[in-house]
Amino acid sequence: MRMAMALAQAAADAGEVPVGAVIVDETTGEVVGRGMNGPVAAHDPTAHAEIVALRDAGRALSNYRLTGLTLYVTLEPCAMCAGAISHARIGRVVWAADDPKGGAVIHGPRFFEQPTCHWKPDLAKGPCGEESGEALRAFFRSRRQPSIAVKIHDVGMG
């Protein structure tokens, strides 16, 4: 999860929502996929950390089926990501922070509990939930309350 947290910080540094994800083969300990949020820079609404990590792992393993692997992500996956996780046949999902507004694992549609879901991974609340949640809150606070210097510059007084 620490590696996912570092990727989340890299996303924040790039001006993206701070979410990071890694996919690990638990039998070998090898990280086979990495991803951080990047929809703004990639001009791609699907470039969530989980999707980027799934794509990376699929390329690394030359297989779109990622059965038996574990996805560590800093935020509870949304419905889009949960669908992709199911299609990839990820074996286990571990997330740090809950997402009552946009999450789809234990909140919202509870994607993996739906009868139309063909593959359900093992699910676990992992470590770093408070740290990840605070990073997200700080990111959105900074978006809502820009610094005074920026406001002065924006009106031509700086």
PDB file of C-alpha atoms in Angstrom:
ATOM      1  CA  MET A   1       0.000   0.000   0.000  1.00  0.00           C
ATOM      2  CA  ARG A   2       2.960   2.316   0.594  1.00  0.00           C
ATOM      3  CA  MET A   3       3.829   2.116  -3.110  1.00  0.00           C
ATOM      4  CA  ALA A   4       0.218   3.014  -3.993  1.00  0.00           C
ATOM      5  CA  MET A   5       0.411   5.958  -1.574  1.00  0.00           C
ATOM      6  CA  ALA A   6       3.585   7.182  -3.309  1.00  0.00           C
ATOM      7  CA  LEU A   7       1.800   6.981  -6.665  1.00  0.00           C
ATOM      8  CA  ALA A   8      -1.116   8.938  -5.194  1.00  0.00           C
ATOM      9  CA  GLN A   9       1.320  11.652  -4.125  1.00  0.00           C
ATOM     10  CA  ALA A  10       2.802  11.716  -7.634  1.00  0.00           C
ATOM     11  CA  ALA A  11      -0.713  12.160  -9.028  1.00  0.00           C
ATOM     12  CA  ALA A  12      -1.349  15.079  -6.646  1.00  0.00           C
ATOM     13  CA  ASP A  13       1.982  16.642  -7.610  1.00  0.00           C
ATOM     14  CA  ALA A  14       0.829  16.454 -11.241  1.00  0.00           C
ATOM     15  CA  GLY A  15      -2.463  18.184 -10.381  1.00  0.00           C
ATOM     16  CA  GLU A  16      -4.535  14.998 -10.521  1.00  0.00           C
ATOM     17  CA  VAL A  17      -6.782  13.576  -7.800  1.00  0.00           C
ATOM     18  CA  PRO A  18      -4.378  11.709  -5.479  1.00  0.00           C
ATOM     19  CA  VAL A  19      -5.174   8.054  -6.095  1.00  0.00           C
ATOM     20  CA  GLY A  20      -2.564   5.360  -6.688  1.00  0.00           C
ATOM     21  CA  ALA A  21      -2.775   1.642  -7.390  1.00  0.00           C
ATOM     22  CA  VAL A  22      -0.426  -1.325  -7.655  1.00  0.00           C
ATOM     23  CA  ILE A  23      -1.073  -4.905  -8.714  1.00  0.00           C
ATOM     24  CA  VAL A  24       0.981  -7.568  -6.971  1.00  0.00           C
ATOM     25  CA  ASP A  25       1.550 -11.255  -7.561  1.00  0.00           C
ATOM     26  CA  GLU A  26       1.403 -12.354  -3.928  1.00  0.00           C
ATOM     27  CA  THR A  27       3.101 -15.705  -4.669  1.00  0.00           C
ATOM     28  CA  THR A  28       6.287 -13.983  -5.860  1.00  0.00           C
ATOM     29  CA  GLY A  29       5.897 -10.544  -4.274  1.00  0.00           C
ATOM     30  CA  GLU A  30       6.408  -9.003  -7.719  1.00  0.00           C
ATOM     31  CA  VAL A  31       4.651  -5.753  -8.606  1.00  0.00           C
ATOM     32  CA  VAL A  32       3.243  -6.365 -12.092  1.00  0.00           C
ATOM     33  CA  GLY A  33       1.215  -3.173 -12.547  1.00  0.00           C
ATOM     34  CA  ARG A  34       1.307   0.425 -11.377  1.00  0.00           C
ATOM     35  CA  GLY A  35      -1.057   3.297 -11.902  1.00  0.00           C
ATOM     36  CA  MET A  36      -1.916   6.762 -10.716  1.00  0.00           C
ATOM     37  CA  ASN A  37      -4.852   8.966 -11.572  1.00  0.00           C
ATOM     38  CA  GLY A  38      -4.287  10.772 -14.837  1.00  0.00           C
ATOM     39  CA  PRO A  39      -7.543  11.705 -16.603  1.00  0.00           C
ATOM     40  CA  VAL A  40      -6.650  15.402 -16.867  1.00  0.00           C
ATOM     41  CA  ALA A  41      -3.209  14.975 -18.429  1.00  0.00           C
ATOM     42  CA  ALA A  42      -4.248  12.028 -20.609  1.00  0.00           C
ATOM     43  CA  HIS A  43      -7.517  13.684 -21.709  1.00  0.00           C
ATOM     44  CA  ASP A  44      -9.036  10.317 -20.830  1.00  0.00           C
ATOM     45  CA  PRO A  45     -11.944   9.955 -18.406  1.00  0.00           C
ATOM     46  CA  THR A  46     -11.050   6.282 -17.933  1.00  0.00           C
ATOM     47  CA  ALA A  47      -7.503   6.989 -16.731  1.00  0.00           C
ATOM     48  CA  HIS A  48      -8.261   6.178 -13.096  1.00  0.00           C
ATOM     49  CA  ALA A  49      -5.383   4.666 -11.126  1.00  0.00           C
ATOM     50  CA  GLU A  50      -6.952   1.195 -11.127  1.00  0.00           C
ATOM     51  CA  ILE A  51      -7.521   1.179 -14.896  1.00  0.00           C
ATOM     52  CA  VAL A  52      -3.961   2.382 -15.546  1.00  0.00           C
ATOM     53  CA  ALA A  53      -2.604  -0.354 -13.239  1.00  0.00           C
ATOM     54  CA  LEU A  54      -4.776  -3.018 -14.919  1.00  0.00           C
ATOM     55  CA  ARG A  55      -3.501  -1.968 -18.340  1.00  0.00           C
ATOM     56  CA  ASP A  56       0.088  -1.988 -17.092  1.00  0.00           C
ATOM     57  CA  ALA A  57      -0.279  -5.469 -15.568  1.00  0.00           C
ATOM     58  CA  GLY A  58      -1.995  -6.826 -18.688  1.00  0.00           C
ATOM     59  CA  ARG A  59       0.899  -5.600 -20.855  1.00  0.00           C
ATOM     60  CA  ALA A  60       3.517  -6.933 -18.417  1.00  0.00           C
ATOM     61  CA  LEU A  61       1.909 -10.380 -18.320  1.00  0.00           C
ATOM     62  CA  SER A  62       0.694 -10.409 -21.951  1.00  0.00           C
ATOM     63  CA  ASN A  63      -2.724 -11.396 -20.657  1.00  0.00           C
ATOM     64  CA  TYR A  64      -5.936  -9.529 -19.971  1.00  0.00           C
ATOM     65  CA  ARG A  65      -6.868 -12.046 -17.286  1.00  0.00           C
ATOM     66  CA  LEU A  66      -5.206 -11.114 -14.016  1.00  0.00           C
ATOM     67  CA  THR A  67      -6.579 -14.002 -11.984  1.00  0.00           C
ATOM     68  CA  GLY A  68      -5.000 -14.503  -8.593  1.00  0.00           C
ATOM     69  CA  LEU A  69      -3.359 -11.075  -8.392  1.00  0.00           C
ATOM     70  CA  THR A  70      -3.988  -8.452  -5.703  1.00  0.00           C
ATOM     71  CA  LEU A  71      -4.873  -4.838  -6.458  1.00  0.00           C
ATOM     72  CA  TYR A  72      -3.900  -2.323  -3.769  1.00  0.00           C
ATOM     73  CA  VAL A  73      -5.555   1.065  -4.243  1.00  0.00           C
ATOM     74  CA  THR A  74      -5.664   4.162  -2.059  1.00  0.00           C
ATOM     75  CA  LEU A  75      -9.400   4.802  -2.563  1.00  0.00           C
ATOM     76  CA  GLU A  76     -12.420   2.502  -2.771  1.00  0.00           C
ATOM     77  CA  PRO A  77     -12.967   1.794  -6.493  1.00  0.00           C
ATOM     78  CA  CYS A  78     -15.793   3.454  -8.417  1.00  0.00           C
ATOM     79  CA  ALA A  79     -18.308   1.532 -10.539  1.00  0.00           C
ATOM     80  CA  MET A  80     -16.203   1.851 -13.710  1.00  0.00           C
ATOM     81  CA  CYS A  81     -13.115   0.497 -11.985  1.00  0.00           C
ATOM     82  CA  ALA A  82     -15.076  -2.250 -10.230  1.00  0.00           C
ATOM     83  CA  GLY A  83     -16.369  -3.380 -13.619  1.00  0.00           C
ATOM     84  CA  ALA A  84     -12.853  -3.462 -15.046  1.00  0.00           C
ATOM     85  CA  ILE A  85     -11.587  -5.350 -11.974  1.00  0.00           C
ATOM     86  CA  SER A  86     -14.308  -7.945 -12.501  1.00  0.00           C
ATOM     87  CA  HIS A  87     -13.526  -8.326 -16.211  1.00  0.00           C
ATOM     88  CA  ALA A  88      -9.815  -8.742 -15.419  1.00  0.00           C
ATOM     89  CA  ARG A  89     -10.616 -11.426 -12.821  1.00  0.00           C
ATOM     90  CA  ILE A  90      -8.457  -9.779 -10.146  1.00  0.00           C
ATOM     91  CA  GLY A  91      -8.269 -12.142  -7.176  1.00  0.00           C
ATOM     92  CA  ARG A  92      -8.259  -9.623  -4.353  1.00  0.00           C
ATOM     93  CA  VAL A  93      -8.850  -5.884  -3.907  1.00  0.00           C
ATOM     94  CA  VAL A  94      -7.455  -3.990  -0.921  1.00  0.00           C
ATOM     95  CA  TRP A  95      -8.315  -0.298  -0.563  1.00  0.00           C
ATOM     96  CA  ALA A  96      -7.211   2.346   1.914  1.00  0.00           C
ATOM     97  CA  ALA A  97      -9.883   5.071   2.129  1.00  0.00           C
ATOM     98  CA  ASP A  98     -13.615   4.481   1.842  1.00  0.00           C
ATOM     99  CA  ASP A  99     -15.484   6.607  -0.706  1.00  0.00           C
ATOM    100  CA  PRO A 100     -19.090   7.110   0.480  1.00  0.00           C
ATOM    101  CA  LYS A 101     -19.840   9.423  -2.464  1.00  0.00           C
ATOM    102  CA  GLY A 102     -18.255   7.661  -5.446  1.00  0.00           C
ATOM    103  CA  GLY A 103     -17.266   4.224  -4.223  1.00  0.00           C
ATOM    104  CA  ALA A 104     -18.933   1.108  -5.591  1.00  0.00           C
ATOM    105  CA  VAL A 105     -17.524  -1.685  -3.422  1.00  0.00           C
ATOM    106  CA  ILE A 106     -19.056  -1.110   0.019  1.00  0.00           C
ATOM    107  CA  HIS A 107     -20.928   2.069  -0.946  1.00  0.00           C
ATOM    108  CA  GLY A 108     -23.256   3.063  -3.774  1.00  0.00           C
ATOM    109  CA  PRO A 109     -24.122   0.192  -6.109  1.00  0.00           C
ATOM    110  CA  ARG A 110     -21.995  -2.397  -4.276  1.00  0.00           C
ATOM    111  CA  PHE A 111     -20.961  -3.650  -7.677  1.00  0.00           C
ATOM    112  CA  PHE A 112     -19.590  -7.028  -6.652  1.00  0.00           C
ATOM    113  CA  GLU A 113     -22.846  -7.953  -4.889  1.00  0.00           C
ATOM    114  CA  GLN A 114     -24.942  -7.513  -8.047  1.00  0.00           C
ATOM    115  CA  PRO A 115     -26.298 -10.670  -9.711  1.00  0.00           C
ATOM    116  CA  THR A 116     -25.006  -9.401 -13.065  1.00  0.00           C
ATOM    117  CA  CYS A 117     -21.414  -9.351 -11.769  1.00  0.00           C
ATOM    118  CA  HIS A 118     -19.675 -12.422 -13.182  1.00  0.00           C
ATOM    119  CA  TRP A 119     -16.502 -12.297 -11.075  1.00  0.00           C
ATOM    120  CA  LYS A 120     -16.132 -11.189  -7.486  1.00  0.00           C
ATOM    121  CA  PRO A 121     -12.673 -10.705  -5.977  1.00  0.00           C
ATOM    122  CA  ASP A 122     -11.923 -11.099  -2.304  1.00  0.00           C
ATOM    123  CA  LEU A 123     -12.349  -7.669  -0.719  1.00  0.00           C
ATOM    124  CA  ALA A 124     -10.445  -6.134   2.174  1.00  0.00           C
ATOM    125  CA  LYS A 125     -10.176  -2.756   3.838  1.00  0.00           C
ATOM    126  CA  GLY A 126      -6.457  -2.148   4.091  1.00  0.00           C
ATOM    127  CA  PRO A 127      -4.028   0.136   5.867  1.00  0.00           C
ATOM    128  CA  CYS A 128      -3.450   3.857   5.307  1.00  0.00           C
ATOM    129  CA  GLY A 129      -7.142   4.761   5.200  1.00  0.00           C
ATOM    130  CA  GLU A 130      -6.818   7.863   7.335  1.00  0.00           C
ATOM    131  CA  GLU A 131      -3.670   9.023   5.535  1.00  0.00           C
ATOM    132  CA  SER A 132      -5.217   8.520   2.108  1.00  0.00           C
ATOM    133  CA  GLY A 133      -8.453  10.200   3.150  1.00  0.00           C
ATOM    134  CA  GLU A 134      -6.589  13.224   4.481  1.00  0.00           C
ATOM    135  CA  ALA A 135      -4.558  13.516   1.248  1.00  0.00           C
ATOM    136  CA  LEU A 136      -7.809  13.537  -0.738  1.00  0.00           C
ATOM    137  CA  ARG A 137      -9.468  16.090   1.562  1.00  0.00           C
ATOM    138  CA  ALA A 138      -6.400  18.345   1.400  1.00  0.00           C
ATOM    139  CA  PHE A 139      -6.331  18.103  -2.392  1.00  0.00           C
ATOM    140  CA  PHE A 140      -9.967  19.131  -2.760  1.00  0.00           C
ATOM    141  CA  ARG A 141      -9.640  21.840  -0.075  1.00  0.00           C
ATOM    142  CA  SER A 142      -6.791  23.374  -2.086  1.00  0.00           C
ATOM    143  CA  ARG A 143      -9.008  23.371  -5.186  1.00  0.00           C
ATOM    144  CA  ARG A 144     -11.853  25.153  -3.385  1.00  0.00           C
ATOM    145  CA  GLN A 145      -9.666  27.668  -1.533  1.00  0.00           C
ATOM    146  CA  PRO A 146      -6.884  28.938  -3.795  1.00  0.00           C
ATOM    147  CA  SER A 147      -4.188  31.001  -2.118  1.00  0.00           C
ATOM    148  CA  ILE A 148      -4.633  34.739  -1.723  1.00  0.00           C
ATOM    149  CA  ALA A 149      -1.566  35.354  -3.915  1.00  0.00           C
ATOM    150  CA  VAL A 150      -3.277  33.539  -6.756  1.00  0.00           C
ATOM    151  CA  LYS A 151      -6.438  35.606  -6.301  1.00  0.00           C
ATOM    152  CA  ILE A 152      -4.456  38.873  -6.350  1.00  0.00           C
ATOM    153  CA  HIS A 153      -2.547  37.798  -9.443  1.00  0.00           C
ATOM    154  CA  ASP A 154      -5.769  36.750 -11.173  1.00  0.00           C
ATOM    155  CA  VAL A 155      -7.241  40.253 -10.876  1.00  0.00           C
ATOM    156  CA  GLY A 156      -4.097  41.892 -12.207  1.00  0.00           C
ATOM    157  CA  MET A 157      -2.870  43.364  -8.941  1.00  0.00           C
ATOM    158  CA  GLY A 158       0.125  41.036  -8.509  1.00  0.00           C
TER     159      GLY A 158
END
